[in-house]
Coordinates of C-alpha atoms in Angstrom, one line a residue:
M1 CA 19.3 -10.0 -39.0
W2 CA 18.0 -12.1 -37.7
F3 CA 17.8 -13.1 -34.0
T4 CA 17.2 -16.9 -32.6
S5 CA 17.2 -18.0 -28.9
S6 CA 20.4 -18.0 -27.8
S7 CA 21.2 -14.3 -29.0
S8 CA 21.3 -11.2 -26.7
I9 CA 20.6 -8.4 -26.6
P10 CA 23.2 -6.1 -23.5
R11 CA 21.5 -3.8 -21.5
P12 CA 23.2 -1.0 -19.4
Y13 CA 22.0 0.1 -16.6
V14 CA 24.0 3.0 -16.3
R15 CA 27.5 4.3 -17.8
S16 CA 29.5 3.0 -14.2
G17 CA 30.2 -0.3 -12.8
L18 CA 29.0 -2.4 -10.3
Q19 CA 32.3 -3.6 -9.3
D20 CA 33.4 -0.1 -8.3
A21 CA 29.7 0.6 -6.3
S22 CA 29.8 1.8 -2.9
R23 CA 26.1 2.2 -2.7
V24 CA 23.4 0.3 -5.0
E25 CA 19.2 1.3 -4.6
V26 CA 16.3 0.4 -6.7
H27 CA 13.8 2.8 -6.2
V28 CA 10.7 2.2 -7.6
F29 CA 7.5 4.5 -7.6
C30 CA 3.8 4.3 -7.4
D31 CA 0.4 6.3 -7.8
A32 CA -3.1 5.6 -9.3
S33 CA -6.5 7.4 -10.2
D34 CA -9.8 6.0 -10.8
I35 CA -8.5 5.5 -14.6
A36 CA -5.3 4.0 -14.2
I37 CA -3.1 2.5 -12.2
S38 CA 1.1 3.0 -12.5
A39 CA 3.9 2.4 -11.6
V40 CA 8.3 2.6 -11.9
A41 CA 11.6 1.8 -11.1
Y42 CA 14.9 3.9 -11.2
F43 CA 18.0 2.2 -10.4
E44 CA 20.3 4.6 -8.4
V45 CA 24.1 4.0 -7.9
F46 CA 26.9 5.6 -5.9
D47 CA 30.2 5.2 -6.5
G48 CA 31.8 8.4 -4.3
N49 CA 31.6 11.5 -5.6
H50 CA 29.1 10.4 -8.9
T51 CA 26.0 9.0 -9.0
D52 CA 24.2 7.2 -11.7
V53 CA 20.9 6.9 -11.9
G54 CA 19.4 4.2 -14.8
F55 CA 15.7 2.9 -15.7
L56 CA 14.8 -0.3 -14.7
L57 CA 11.1 0.1 -15.9
G58 CA 7.9 1.0 -16.3
K59 CA 4.2 -0.1 -16.7
S60 CA 0.8 0.9 -16.0
K61 CA -2.7 -0.3 -17.4
L62 CA -6.7 1.0 -16.9
A63 CA -7.6 0.9 -13.1
P64 CA -10.2 -1.4 -13.1
E65 CA -14.5 -0.2 -13.4
Y66 CA -16.0 -0.1 -9.8
G67 CA -15.3 -1.7 -7.0
H68 CA -11.7 -0.5 -5.8
T69 CA -11.0 2.4 -3.3
I70 CA -8.1 5.0 -4.8
S71 CA -6.7 4.2 -1.6
G72 CA -6.8 0.1 -3.0
L73 CA -5.4 0.9 -6.4
K74 CA -2.5 2.0 -5.4
L75 CA -2.0 -0.9 -3.6
C76 CA -2.0 -2.7 -6.4
A77 CA 0.3 0.1 -8.4
A78 CA 3.2 -1.3 -6.1

């Protein structure tokens, strides 16, 4: 199957629809070490008694070799 520029692949972030949501939140977690920095984001949808959580994105990369403190690298990850 060939994909063209007009092709799209639906990606459901959560099972329940956003139309009935009473509250929607995005949670981002990040951390760093002297080796790497990373971050991950989750999508949380509340509708009545049900809560649904979906993965949005995750990213990581190697930390620069010198010139940064761990606190500075955590800011870079954020």
